[in-house]
Amino acid sequence: MRKSPLGKPDDVVDRGREWSLLADFLTDPDPAMRLGIVSGRRRHGKSYLLQALSEQVGGLYVTAVREEGRLPAIRRFSDAVAIHAGLRPGSLRLTDWRDVLSNALDVTARSPHPLLVIDELPYLLQHSPEIPGLLQQLYDERQRGARTDAGPGPRLILCGSAMSVMHELLSGTKPLRGRAVVDLRLGAFDYRDSRAFWQIEDLLTALKVHAVLGGAPGYRPVAARPHPDDGFDIWLTRTLLDPGRAVYSRTETEYLLREDPRITQHTLYYDILTAIAQGATTPSKIGAALERPRNAVAHPLGVLESTGYVRREQDVLRVRHPVITLADPVIRFNQLITMPQATAVEQGFAEQVWQQASPTFNSKILGPHFEDLARDFTRRYAHILLPGGLLGPVGTTEVADPAARTKHEIDVIALAAGERPQAPRARIALLGEAKATVARQGTGDLERLERIRGLLTDQGYDTTGTTLALYSLHGFYPDLTEQAARRDDLLLVDLPTLYGS
């Protein structure tokens, strides 16, 4: 990875690409003002990253507060500007946002790397919707007035967790459209980085922790004791199933849903999330589960998708209704495990609830999550093990079997590099099946994939270079392992391989 012009602090874990992007933005010598947008889900580490960047160059970092009104916010921001300028709090008596923002940009301009960060901007927009328009005016003024012999112009970063609000800042006819040079959407750690961040030794424990928390780094400070390696069951009942902990899944889900101001009918949104968690994968099925027409769930589904809590996955080979799934592991855990037994959990019976929920966890959380990680492995790491190198689009599909009058669901399919999804006669680079069951995989699983490869060949797809991949949580029978050693078209991925151990 290219070295960043500003050294990344040791306490900023991972995030090398993101740090380099922001460092380039900050060290650009252009004298005109520049704007950057940083968005990301709650607990993804946005504030930590931006605070570190601001401290590195002596920038001005100010964060909005949800419960704060317009005038208190103006006074607090004014005090922050005064302190940054070396003045006493209260010495700047600014009364409107234009004066506050203009002074903030002028004060930071004294630094070799002038940086102003406004964190949690959506909270300000609830009472001061004029701020984007004022920033547009200030931006345009500083474009015209920039001297070529001057130092770097102001660098402004706007940050927030309400994903839909942040994305709309640059959309349509919004004032800031076309003015940002950085639009960074900070994601969670991938499953390997997450294991390293948590310092989990046991691979199965690491997988289970990721299945219930995902890769959001902000969960570790509030859920690291007891440590997951001390026993996953003990850790889980004392964190996600402990009403007294900040990471209690019911409370955390409420916080997550409150991030978007459009989510007001919480009962409807909870019902939709539960229906998806239970296996409803299309708008029609979700509506049927709620005994509502399909159109009644279209808008809330769109909101949940724009916030990143729900995702739509297209079939890689065929045009059909997209498959709707939950993107957030904490919400999935809450809807499937905590909510149905919330009363018992809050009365102190977390251990008993968790024991009873084990079948649900294995079938509806761990199994689907293992399939997700199999696809993630294929996107990120499988090219190292495959003769063809980098892959094209990765996802799922269904393959019709007319002779058997059935359809085969494919957990993992990857097209060859350069191929487009749903293109006829596409080259298929990989076909895979992922199983999180206790049973090991054997030659019967391989024969199923070989049959499916033959069906795809008959349907006109190019399978001459297709690798067959089996992903197993609990390994493989020896005869299958022996075959893999002799064949160059067979890839076996167990838990150590998944984690690169």
Coordinates of C-alpha atoms in Angstrom, one line a residue:
M1 CA 0.0 0.0 0.0
R2 CA 1.2 3.5 -0.9
K3 CA 2.7 5.4 2.1
S4 CA 0.5 8.1 3.4
P5 CA 1.9 11.7 3.4
L6 CA 0.8 11.9 7.1
G7 CA 1.8 9.0 9.2
K8 CA -1.1 7.0 10.5
P9 CA -1.1 6.8 14.4
D10 CA -0.5 3.4 15.9
D11 CA -3.8 3.4 17.7
V12 CA -5.7 3.7 14.4
V13 CA -6.2 0.0 13.6
D14 CA -6.4 -1.0 9.9
R15 CA -7.9 1.9 7.8
G16 CA -4.7 2.3 5.8
R17 CA -6.6 3.0 2.6
E18 CA -9.0 5.4 4.2
W19 CA -6.2 7.2 6.1
S20 CA -4.2 7.7 2.9
L21 CA -7.3 9.1 1.1
L22 CA -7.9 11.7 3.8
A23 CA -4.2 12.5 4.1
D24 CA -4.1 13.2 0.4
F25 CA -7.2 15.4 0.7
L26 CA -5.6 17.3 3.6
T27 CA -2.1 17.8 2.1
D28 CA -3.3 18.9 -1.4
P29 CA -1.5 22.3 -1.8
D30 CA -4.4 23.9 -3.8
P31 CA -5.2 27.3 -2.3
A32 CA -9.0 26.9 -3.0
M33 CA -11.3 25.4 -0.4
R34 CA -12.0 21.7 -0.6
L35 CA -14.9 19.6 0.8
G36 CA -15.0 16.0 2.0
I37 CA -17.9 13.8 3.1
V38 CA -17.4 10.9 5.5
S39 CA -20.4 8.7 6.4
G40 CA -20.8 5.3 8.0
R41 CA -22.9 3.3 10.4
R42 CA -22.8 3.8 14.1
R43 CA -19.8 2.2 15.8
H44 CA -17.8 2.0 12.6
G45 CA -15.1 4.3 13.9
K46 CA -15.7 7.5 11.9
S47 CA -15.2 9.8 14.8
Y48 CA -12.1 8.0 16.0
L49 CA -10.5 8.3 12.6
L50 CA -11.3 11.9 12.1
Q51 CA -10.3 12.9 15.6
A52 CA -6.9 11.2 15.0
L53 CA -6.6 13.1 11.7
S54 CA -7.5 16.4 13.3
E55 CA -5.0 15.9 16.2
Q56 CA -2.3 15.0 13.7
V57 CA -2.4 18.5 12.1
G58 CA -3.9 20.6 14.9
G59 CA -7.3 20.9 13.1
L60 CA -10.6 22.0 14.6
Y61 CA -12.9 19.1 15.4
V62 CA -16.4 19.9 16.5
T63 CA -19.3 17.4 17.0
A64 CA -23.0 18.1 17.1
V65 CA -25.2 16.8 19.9
R66 CA -28.6 15.2 19.2
E67 CA -30.5 16.9 22.1
E68 CA -29.0 20.3 21.6
G69 CA -31.1 23.2 20.1
R70 CA -30.0 25.8 17.6
L71 CA -28.8 28.6 19.9
P72 CA -26.9 26.3 22.3
A73 CA -25.3 24.7 19.3
I74 CA -24.2 28.1 17.9
R75 CA -22.8 29.1 21.3
R76 CA -20.9 25.9 21.7
F77 CA -19.4 25.9 18.2
S78 CA -18.5 29.6 18.7
D79 CA -16.6 28.7 21.9
A80 CA -14.8 25.9 20.1
V81 CA -13.7 28.4 17.4
A82 CA -12.5 30.9 20.1
I83 CA -10.5 28.2 22.0
H84 CA -8.9 27.1 18.7
A85 CA -7.9 30.7 18.1
G86 CA -6.4 31.0 21.5
L87 CA -9.2 33.1 23.0
R88 CA -11.3 32.6 26.0
P89 CA -14.7 30.8 25.7
G90 CA -17.4 33.4 25.3
S91 CA -15.2 35.9 23.7
L92 CA -16.8 35.4 20.3
R93 CA -20.4 36.5 20.3
L94 CA -21.6 34.9 17.0
T95 CA -25.3 34.8 16.4
D96 CA -25.8 32.9 13.2
W97 CA -24.3 29.9 11.4
R98 CA -22.8 31.9 8.6
D99 CA -20.6 33.8 11.0
V100 CA -19.7 30.6 13.0
L101 CA -18.7 28.7 9.8
S102 CA -16.8 31.6 8.3
N103 CA -14.8 32.2 11.5
A104 CA -14.1 28.5 11.8
L105 CA -12.7 28.3 8.3
D106 CA -10.6 31.5 8.8
V107 CA -9.2 30.3 12.1
T108 CA -8.2 26.9 10.8
A109 CA -6.6 28.6 7.7
R110 CA -3.7 29.7 10.0
S111 CA -2.4 26.1 10.1
P112 CA -0.1 24.5 7.4
H113 CA -2.9 21.9 7.0
P114 CA -6.1 23.8 7.6
L115 CA -8.8 21.4 8.7
L116 CA -12.3 21.8 10.0
V117 CA -14.3 18.7 10.9
I118 CA -18.0 18.9 11.7
D119 CA -19.1 15.5 13.1
E120 CA -22.7 14.3 13.3
L121 CA -23.9 17.0 10.9
P122 CA -27.4 15.5 10.6
Y123 CA -28.1 16.5 14.2
L124 CA -27.5 20.1 13.3
L125 CA -29.7 19.9 10.2
Q126 CA -32.7 19.0 12.3
H127 CA -32.8 22.5 13.6
S128 CA -30.6 24.4 11.1
P129 CA -31.4 23.1 7.6
E130 CA -29.8 26.2 6.1
I131 CA -26.2 25.0 6.9
P132 CA -25.5 23.2 3.5
G133 CA -26.6 26.4 1.6
L134 CA -24.4 28.5 3.8
L135 CA -21.5 26.2 3.2
Q136 CA -22.1 26.4 -0.6
Q137 CA -21.8 30.2 -0.4
L138 CA -18.6 30.0 1.6
Y139 CA -17.2 27.4 -0.7
D140 CA -17.9 29.4 -3.8
E141 CA -16.5 32.6 -2.2
R142 CA -13.3 30.8 -1.4
Q143 CA -13.0 29.4 -4.9
R144 CA -13.0 32.9 -6.4
G145 CA -10.8 34.5 -3.8
A146 CA -8.1 31.9 -3.7
R147 CA -4.6 33.3 -4.5
T148 CA -2.3 31.0 -6.4
D149 CA 0.7 32.0 -4.2
A150 CA -1.2 31.3 -1.0
G151 CA -0.9 28.2 1.1
P152 CA -3.5 25.3 1.1
G153 CA -7.1 26.5 1.3
P154 CA -9.5 25.4 4.0
R155 CA -10.3 21.7 4.2
L156 CA -13.8 20.9 5.5
I157 CA -15.0 17.4 6.4
L158 CA -18.6 16.8 7.1
C159 CA -19.4 13.5 8.9
G160 CA -22.5 11.7 10.1
S161 CA -24.1 8.3 10.9
A162 CA -27.5 9.0 9.3
M163 CA -26.6 7.4 6.0
S164 CA -29.5 8.7 4.0
V165 CA -29.0 12.3 5.2
M166 CA -25.3 12.2 4.4
H167 CA -25.8 10.7 0.9
E168 CA -28.5 13.3 0.1
L169 CA -26.0 16.1 0.7
L170 CA -24.5 15.6 -2.7
S171 CA -27.6 14.5 -4.6
G172 CA -29.9 16.1 -7.1
T173 CA -30.2 19.9 -6.7
K174 CA -28.7 20.0 -3.2
P175 CA -26.4 23.0 -2.5
L176 CA -23.2 20.9 -2.1
R177 CA -23.7 18.8 -5.2
G178 CA -20.6 18.7 -7.3
R179 CA -18.4 20.3 -4.7
A180 CA -17.0 17.4 -2.7
V181 CA -13.7 15.8 -3.7
V182 CA -14.0 13.0 -1.1
D183 CA -17.1 10.9 -0.5
L184 CA -15.8 8.2 1.9
R185 CA -18.3 5.7 3.2
L186 CA -16.6 4.0 6.1
G187 CA -17.4 0.3 6.3
A188 CA -16.9 -2.3 9.1
F189 CA -13.7 -4.4 9.4
D190 CA -13.8 -7.5 7.3
Y191 CA -14.0 -10.8 9.2
R192 CA -10.2 -11.4 9.3
D193 CA -9.4 -7.9 10.4
S194 CA -12.2 -8.1 13.0
R195 CA -10.7 -11.3 14.5
A196 CA -7.3 -9.6 14.7
F197 CA -8.8 -6.5 16.3
W198 CA -10.6 -8.5 18.9
Q199 CA -7.5 -10.7 19.4
I200 CA -9.6 -13.9 19.3
E201 CA -7.5 -17.1 19.2
D202 CA -10.2 -19.7 18.5
L203 CA -11.4 -19.5 14.9
L204 CA -15.0 -20.8 15.6
T205 CA -15.4 -18.2 18.4
A206 CA -14.2 -15.5 16.0
L207 CA -16.8 -16.6 13.5
K208 CA -19.6 -16.6 16.0
V209 CA -18.6 -13.2 17.4
H210 CA -18.7 -11.8 13.8
A211 CA -22.0 -13.5 13.2
V212 CA -23.6 -11.5 16.0
L213 CA -21.7 -8.2 16.0
G214 CA -20.2 -8.0 12.5
G215 CA -17.0 -6.0 12.0
A216 CA -17.9 -2.7 13.6
P217 CA -14.8 -1.8 15.7
G218 CA -16.8 0.3 18.2
Y219 CA -18.3 -2.8 19.8
R220 CA -15.0 -4.0 21.3
P221 CA -14.7 -1.3 24.0
V222 CA -18.2 -2.1 25.4
A223 CA -18.1 -5.9 24.9
A224 CA -14.5 -7.1 25.5
R225 CA -15.1 -8.4 29.0
P226 CA -15.4 -11.2 29.5
H227 CA -13.2 -12.0 26.5
P228 CA -14.9 -14.2 23.8
D229 CA -12.1 -16.8 24.1
D230 CA -13.2 -17.3 27.8
G231 CA -16.2 -19.0 26.3
F232 CA -18.6 -17.8 23.6
D233 CA -21.8 -18.7 25.6
I234 CA -20.6 -16.9 28.7
W235 CA -19.5 -13.8 26.6
L236 CA -22.8 -13.7 24.8
T237 CA -25.1 -13.9 27.8
R238 CA -23.1 -11.1 29.5
T239 CA -23.1 -8.8 26.5
L240 CA -25.8 -9.0 23.9
L241 CA -28.2 -10.7 26.3
D242 CA -27.4 -8.5 29.4
P243 CA -29.9 -5.6 29.7
G244 CA -27.4 -3.8 31.9
R245 CA -24.8 -3.6 29.2
A246 CA -24.5 -0.9 26.6
V247 CA -24.3 -3.5 23.8
Y248 CA -27.6 -5.2 24.9
S249 CA -29.0 -6.0 21.5
R250 CA -32.5 -4.6 22.1
T251 CA -31.1 -1.2 23.2
E252 CA -28.5 -1.2 20.4
T253 CA -31.1 -1.9 17.8
E254 CA -33.2 1.0 19.0
Y255 CA -30.1 3.3 18.8
L256 CA -29.4 2.1 15.3
L257 CA -32.9 2.7 14.0
R258 CA -33.0 6.2 15.6
E259 CA -30.0 7.3 13.5
D260 CA -32.3 7.9 10.5
P261 CA -34.9 10.7 11.0
R262 CA -37.2 9.0 8.5
I263 CA -37.7 6.0 10.7
T264 CA -40.7 7.1 12.8
Q265 CA -43.1 4.2 12.8
H266 CA -40.9 1.9 14.8
T267 CA -43.4 -0.9 15.1
L268 CA -43.7 -1.3 11.3
Y269 CA -39.9 -1.2 10.9
Y270 CA -39.4 -3.8 13.6
D271 CA -42.0 -6.1 12.0
I272 CA -40.3 -5.8 8.6
L273 CA -36.9 -6.6 10.1
T274 CA -38.4 -9.6 11.9
A275 CA -40.0 -10.9 8.7
I276 CA -36.7 -10.6 6.8
A277 CA -34.8 -12.3 9.6
Q278 CA -37.4 -15.1 9.6
G279 CA -36.7 -15.7 5.9
A280 CA -39.1 -13.4 3.9
T281 CA -36.8 -12.4 1.0
T282 CA -39.1 -10.4 -1.4
P283 CA -41.4 -7.4 -0.9
S284 CA -44.4 -9.7 -1.5
K285 CA -43.3 -12.3 1.1
I286 CA -42.5 -9.5 3.6
G287 CA -46.0 -7.9 3.0
A288 CA -47.6 -11.3 3.4
A289 CA -45.8 -12.0 6.7
L290 CA -47.2 -8.6 8.0
E291 CA -50.6 -9.2 6.4
R292 CA -50.1 -6.0 4.4
P293 CA -50.1 -5.3 0.7
R294 CA -46.8 -5.3 -1.1
N295 CA -46.9 -1.5 -1.7
A296 CA -47.3 -0.8 2.0
V297 CA -43.8 -2.1 2.7
A298 CA -42.1 -0.6 -0.4
H299 CA -41.2 2.8 1.2
P300 CA -39.9 1.4 4.6
L301 CA -37.9 -1.2 2.7
G302 CA -36.3 1.6 0.7
V303 CA -35.5 3.5 3.9
L304 CA -33.9 0.4 5.5
E305 CA -31.9 -0.2 2.4
S306 CA -30.6 3.4 2.2
T307 CA -29.5 3.2 5.8
G308 CA -27.6 0.0 5.2
Y309 CA -29.7 -2.2 7.5
V310 CA -31.2 -4.2 4.6
R311 CA -29.5 -5.2 1.3
R312 CA -30.9 -6.4 -2.0
E313 CA -28.8 -9.0 -3.8
Q314 CA -29.3 -9.7 -7.5
D315 CA -29.1 -13.2 -9.0
V316 CA -25.7 -13.4 -10.7
L317 CA -27.0 -15.3 -13.7
R318 CA -30.7 -14.5 -14.2
V319 CA -33.1 -11.5 -14.0
R320 CA -35.5 -12.2 -11.1
H321 CA -36.6 -10.6 -8.0
P322 CA -33.7 -9.6 -5.8
V323 CA -33.2 -11.4 -2.6
I324 CA -33.6 -9.2 0.5
T325 CA -31.6 -9.9 3.6
L326 CA -30.5 -8.2 6.8
A327 CA -27.1 -6.5 6.6
D328 CA -26.6 -5.9 10.3
P329 CA -25.8 -8.9 12.5
V330 CA -26.9 -7.1 15.7
I331 CA -30.3 -6.4 14.3
R332 CA -30.7 -10.0 13.1
F333 CA -29.7 -11.3 16.5
N334 CA -32.1 -9.0 18.2
Q335 CA -35.1 -9.9 16.0
L336 CA -34.5 -13.7 16.1
I337 CA -33.1 -14.3 19.6
T338 CA -33.7 -11.3 22.0
M339 CA -37.1 -9.9 21.0
P340 CA -39.1 -13.2 21.1
Q341 CA -37.8 -13.7 24.7
A342 CA -37.2 -10.1 25.8
T343 CA -39.3 -10.4 29.0
A344 CA -37.4 -13.5 30.2
V345 CA -34.0 -11.9 29.3
E346 CA -34.8 -8.8 31.2
Q347 CA -35.9 -10.9 34.2
G348 CA -32.5 -12.4 34.4
F349 CA -32.9 -15.7 32.5
A350 CA -30.4 -15.0 29.7
E351 CA -28.6 -18.4 30.1
Q352 CA -31.9 -20.3 29.7
V353 CA -33.0 -18.2 26.8
W354 CA -29.7 -18.7 25.0
Q355 CA -29.9 -22.5 25.5
Q356 CA -33.4 -22.6 24.0
A357 CA -32.4 -20.4 21.2
S358 CA -29.5 -22.6 20.0
P359 CA -31.3 -24.2 17.1
T360 CA -32.4 -20.8 15.8
F361 CA -28.9 -19.4 16.2
N362 CA -27.4 -22.3 14.2
S363 CA -30.0 -22.4 11.4
K364 CA -30.9 -18.7 10.9
I365 CA -27.8 -16.9 12.1
L366 CA -24.6 -19.0 12.0
G367 CA -25.6 -20.9 8.8
P368 CA -26.5 -17.8 6.7
H369 CA -23.5 -15.9 8.1
F370 CA -21.1 -18.7 7.1
E371 CA -22.5 -18.5 3.6
D372 CA -22.0 -14.7 3.6
L373 CA -18.3 -15.2 4.7
A374 CA -17.8 -17.8 2.0
R375 CA -18.8 -15.2 -0.6
D376 CA -16.7 -12.6 1.1
F377 CA -13.7 -15.0 1.1
T378 CA -14.3 -15.6 -2.6
R379 CA -14.3 -11.8 -3.4
R380 CA -11.3 -10.9 -1.2
Y381 CA -9.0 -13.9 -1.0
A382 CA -9.9 -16.8 -3.3
H383 CA -7.9 -15.4 -6.3
I384 CA -4.7 -16.3 -4.4
L385 CA -5.7 -20.0 -4.6
L386 CA -7.2 -20.1 -8.1
P387 CA -5.4 -20.6 -11.3
G388 CA -7.3 -17.8 -13.0
G389 CA -6.4 -15.1 -10.5
L390 CA -8.9 -12.3 -9.8
L391 CA -12.6 -13.0 -10.2
G392 CA -15.5 -11.0 -11.5
P393 CA -18.9 -10.6 -9.8
V394 CA -19.6 -12.9 -6.9
G395 CA -23.1 -13.8 -5.5
T396 CA -25.8 -16.4 -5.6
T397 CA -28.0 -18.0 -8.2
E398 CA -30.6 -20.7 -8.9
V399 CA -30.1 -23.3 -11.6
A400 CA -33.1 -25.1 -13.1
D401 CA -32.9 -28.9 -13.3
P402 CA -35.7 -29.8 -15.8
A403 CA -35.1 -33.6 -15.6
A404 CA -35.5 -33.6 -11.8
R405 CA -38.2 -30.9 -11.9
T406 CA -36.4 -28.8 -9.3
K407 CA -34.0 -25.9 -8.8
H408 CA -30.6 -25.9 -7.2
E409 CA -29.7 -23.0 -5.0
I410 CA -26.0 -22.0 -5.4
D411 CA -24.5 -20.4 -2.3
V412 CA -21.4 -19.1 -4.1
I413 CA -21.0 -18.3 -7.8
A414 CA -18.3 -16.2 -9.3
L415 CA -18.1 -15.1 -12.9
A416 CA -14.7 -14.7 -14.7
A417 CA -13.1 -11.3 -14.5
G418 CA -14.6 -8.9 -17.1
E419 CA -18.0 -10.7 -17.3
R420 CA -21.2 -8.8 -16.5
P421 CA -24.0 -10.3 -14.2
Q422 CA -26.9 -11.8 -16.1
A423 CA -25.0 -11.9 -19.4
P424 CA -25.9 -14.9 -21.6
R425 CA -23.1 -17.4 -22.1
A426 CA -21.0 -15.9 -19.4
R427 CA -17.8 -17.6 -18.3
I428 CA -18.2 -19.0 -14.8
A429 CA -15.1 -19.1 -12.8
L430 CA -16.3 -20.7 -9.6
L431 CA -19.3 -22.7 -8.2
G432 CA -19.5 -23.3 -4.5
E433 CA -21.5 -24.7 -1.7
A434 CA -21.2 -23.6 1.9
K435 CA -22.3 -25.7 4.9
A436 CA -22.1 -24.8 8.6
T437 CA -23.6 -28.0 9.7
V438 CA -21.8 -30.3 12.1
A439 CA -21.4 -33.0 9.4
R440 CA -18.3 -32.9 7.3
Q441 CA -18.6 -32.5 3.5
G442 CA -17.9 -35.5 1.3
T443 CA -18.0 -36.7 -2.3
G444 CA -21.8 -36.5 -2.5
D445 CA -21.5 -32.7 -2.1
L446 CA -18.9 -32.6 -4.9
E447 CA -21.1 -34.7 -7.2
R448 CA -24.0 -32.2 -6.7
L449 CA -21.7 -29.4 -7.8
E450 CA -20.5 -31.4 -10.8
R451 CA -24.1 -32.0 -11.8
I452 CA -24.9 -28.3 -11.5
R453 CA -21.8 -27.4 -13.6
G454 CA -23.1 -29.8 -16.3
L455 CA -26.6 -28.2 -16.2
L456 CA -25.0 -24.7 -16.7
T457 CA -22.9 -26.1 -19.6
D458 CA -26.1 -27.4 -21.2
Q459 CA -27.7 -23.9 -20.7
G460 CA -25.0 -22.3 -22.8
Y461 CA -22.6 -21.0 -20.1
D462 CA -18.9 -21.4 -20.5
T463 CA -17.7 -23.8 -17.7
T464 CA -14.4 -24.9 -19.2
G465 CA -12.5 -23.1 -16.5
T466 CA -14.9 -23.5 -13.6
T467 CA -13.5 -24.3 -10.2
L468 CA -15.8 -26.3 -7.8
A469 CA -15.5 -25.0 -4.3
L470 CA -16.7 -26.5 -1.1
Y471 CA -16.8 -24.4 2.1
S472 CA -17.2 -26.4 5.3
L473 CA -17.3 -25.2 8.9
H474 CA -16.3 -28.7 10.2
G475 CA -14.0 -30.0 7.5
F476 CA -14.1 -32.7 4.9
Y477 CA -14.0 -36.5 4.7
P478 CA -10.6 -38.0 3.7
D479 CA -11.7 -39.3 0.3
L480 CA -12.7 -35.8 -0.7
T481 CA -9.4 -34.3 0.6
E482 CA -7.6 -36.9 -1.5
Q483 CA -9.5 -35.9 -4.6
A484 CA -8.7 -32.3 -4.0
A485 CA -5.0 -33.1 -3.9
R486 CA -5.3 -34.7 -7.4
R487 CA -7.6 -32.1 -9.1
D488 CA -6.9 -28.6 -10.1
D489 CA -10.6 -27.7 -10.5
L490 CA -11.5 -28.4 -6.8
L491 CA -11.1 -26.0 -3.9
L492 CA -11.7 -27.0 -0.3
V493 CA -12.2 -24.2 2.2
D494 CA -12.3 -25.0 5.8
L495 CA -12.3 -22.6 8.8
P496 CA -8.5 -22.2 8.9
T497 CA -8.4 -21.5 5.1
L498 CA -11.3 -19.0 5.5
Y499 CA -9.2 -17.1 8.1
G500 CA -5.9 -17.5 6.3
S501 CA -4.4 -19.5 9.1

